[in-house]
GROMACS .gro file of C-alpha atoms in nm:
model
   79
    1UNK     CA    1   1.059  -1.275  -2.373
    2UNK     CA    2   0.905  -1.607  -2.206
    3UNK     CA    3   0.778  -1.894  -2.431
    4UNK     CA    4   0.921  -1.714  -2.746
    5UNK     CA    5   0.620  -1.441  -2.664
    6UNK     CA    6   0.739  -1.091  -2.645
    7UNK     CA    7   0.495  -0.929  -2.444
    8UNK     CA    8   0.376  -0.586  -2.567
    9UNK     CA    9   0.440  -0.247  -2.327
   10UNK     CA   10   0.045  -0.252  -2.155
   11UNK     CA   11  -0.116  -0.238  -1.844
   12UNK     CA   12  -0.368  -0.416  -2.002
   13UNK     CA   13  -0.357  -0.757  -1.854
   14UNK     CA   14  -0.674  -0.923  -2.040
   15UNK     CA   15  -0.437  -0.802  -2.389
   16UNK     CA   16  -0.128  -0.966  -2.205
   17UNK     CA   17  -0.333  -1.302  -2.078
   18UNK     CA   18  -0.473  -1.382  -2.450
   19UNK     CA   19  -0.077  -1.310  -2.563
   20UNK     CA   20   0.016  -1.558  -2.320
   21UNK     CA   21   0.065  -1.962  -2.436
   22UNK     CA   22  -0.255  -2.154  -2.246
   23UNK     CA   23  -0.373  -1.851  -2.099
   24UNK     CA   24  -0.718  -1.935  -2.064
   25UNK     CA   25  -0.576  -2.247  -1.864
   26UNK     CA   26  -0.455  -2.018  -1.554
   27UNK     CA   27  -0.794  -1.979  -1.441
   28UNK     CA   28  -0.801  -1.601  -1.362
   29UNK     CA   29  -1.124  -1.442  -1.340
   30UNK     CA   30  -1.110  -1.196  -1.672
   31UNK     CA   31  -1.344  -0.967  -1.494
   32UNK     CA   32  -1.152  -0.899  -1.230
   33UNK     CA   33  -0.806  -0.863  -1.459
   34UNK     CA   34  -1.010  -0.602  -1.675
   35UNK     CA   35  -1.121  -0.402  -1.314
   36UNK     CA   36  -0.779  -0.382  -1.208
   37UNK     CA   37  -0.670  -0.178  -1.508
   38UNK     CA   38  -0.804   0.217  -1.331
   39UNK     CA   39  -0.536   0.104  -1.078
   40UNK     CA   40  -0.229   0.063  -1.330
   41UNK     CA   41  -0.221   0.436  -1.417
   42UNK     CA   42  -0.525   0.636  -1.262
   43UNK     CA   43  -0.428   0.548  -0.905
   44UNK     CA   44  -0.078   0.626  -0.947
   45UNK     CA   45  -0.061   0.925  -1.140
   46UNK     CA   46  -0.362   1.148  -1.048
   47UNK     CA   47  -0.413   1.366  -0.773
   48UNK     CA   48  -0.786   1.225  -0.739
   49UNK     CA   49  -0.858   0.863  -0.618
   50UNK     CA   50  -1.141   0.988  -0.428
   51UNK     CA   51  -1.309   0.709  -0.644
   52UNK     CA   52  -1.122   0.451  -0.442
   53UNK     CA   53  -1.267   0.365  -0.161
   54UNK     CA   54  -1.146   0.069   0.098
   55UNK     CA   55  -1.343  -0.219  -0.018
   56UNK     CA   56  -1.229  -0.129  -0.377
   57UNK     CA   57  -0.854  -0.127  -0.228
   58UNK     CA   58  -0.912  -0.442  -0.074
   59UNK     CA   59  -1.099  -0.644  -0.375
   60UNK     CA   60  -0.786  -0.449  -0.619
   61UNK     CA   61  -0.555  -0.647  -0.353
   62UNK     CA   62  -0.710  -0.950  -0.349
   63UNK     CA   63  -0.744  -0.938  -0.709
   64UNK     CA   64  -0.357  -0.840  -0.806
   65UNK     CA   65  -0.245  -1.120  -0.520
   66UNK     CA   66  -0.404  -1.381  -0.696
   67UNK     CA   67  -0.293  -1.300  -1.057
   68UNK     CA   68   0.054  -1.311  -0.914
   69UNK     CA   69   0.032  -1.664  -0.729
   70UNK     CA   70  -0.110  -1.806  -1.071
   71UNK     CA   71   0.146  -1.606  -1.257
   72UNK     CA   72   0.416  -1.699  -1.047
   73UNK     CA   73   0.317  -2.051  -1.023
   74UNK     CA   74   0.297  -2.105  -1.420
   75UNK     CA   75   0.661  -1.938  -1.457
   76UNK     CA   76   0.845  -2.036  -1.178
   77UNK     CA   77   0.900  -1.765  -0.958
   78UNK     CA   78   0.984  -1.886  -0.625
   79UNK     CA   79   0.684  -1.735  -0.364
   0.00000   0.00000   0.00000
């Protein structure tokens, strides 16, 4: 529980963003929240990522590394 919000069980960080107090106000680029969903449960639990290919591993990174800084930043975790 953060800001009396108690987030639901999802990897579906566009549903967790519009749960979140000012979320609109972190700046993250919804497009790239709603691409990184595939790698929440497809990447780690199938046998087939041939889908994946490096520049989508790299963009995924890019794209999970800042959501955390802005995360981090808004609640206070220490980089």
């Amino acid at each position: 529980t953060y800001y009396a919000v108690d987030p639901p069980r999802t990897h579906d960080l566009l549903a967790l963003l519009n749960q979140a107090p000012g979320g609109a106000d972190l700046g993250l680029d919804r497009g790239e929240l709603a691409a990184l969903g595939p790698y929440a449960v497809e990447v780690r639990y199938s046998d087939d990522i041939s889908f994946m290919t490096a520049a989508h591993a790299d963009r995924a990174l890019a794209a999970a590394e800042d959501v955390w800084a802005r995360v981090s930043d808004v609640v206070g975790v220490p980089s």
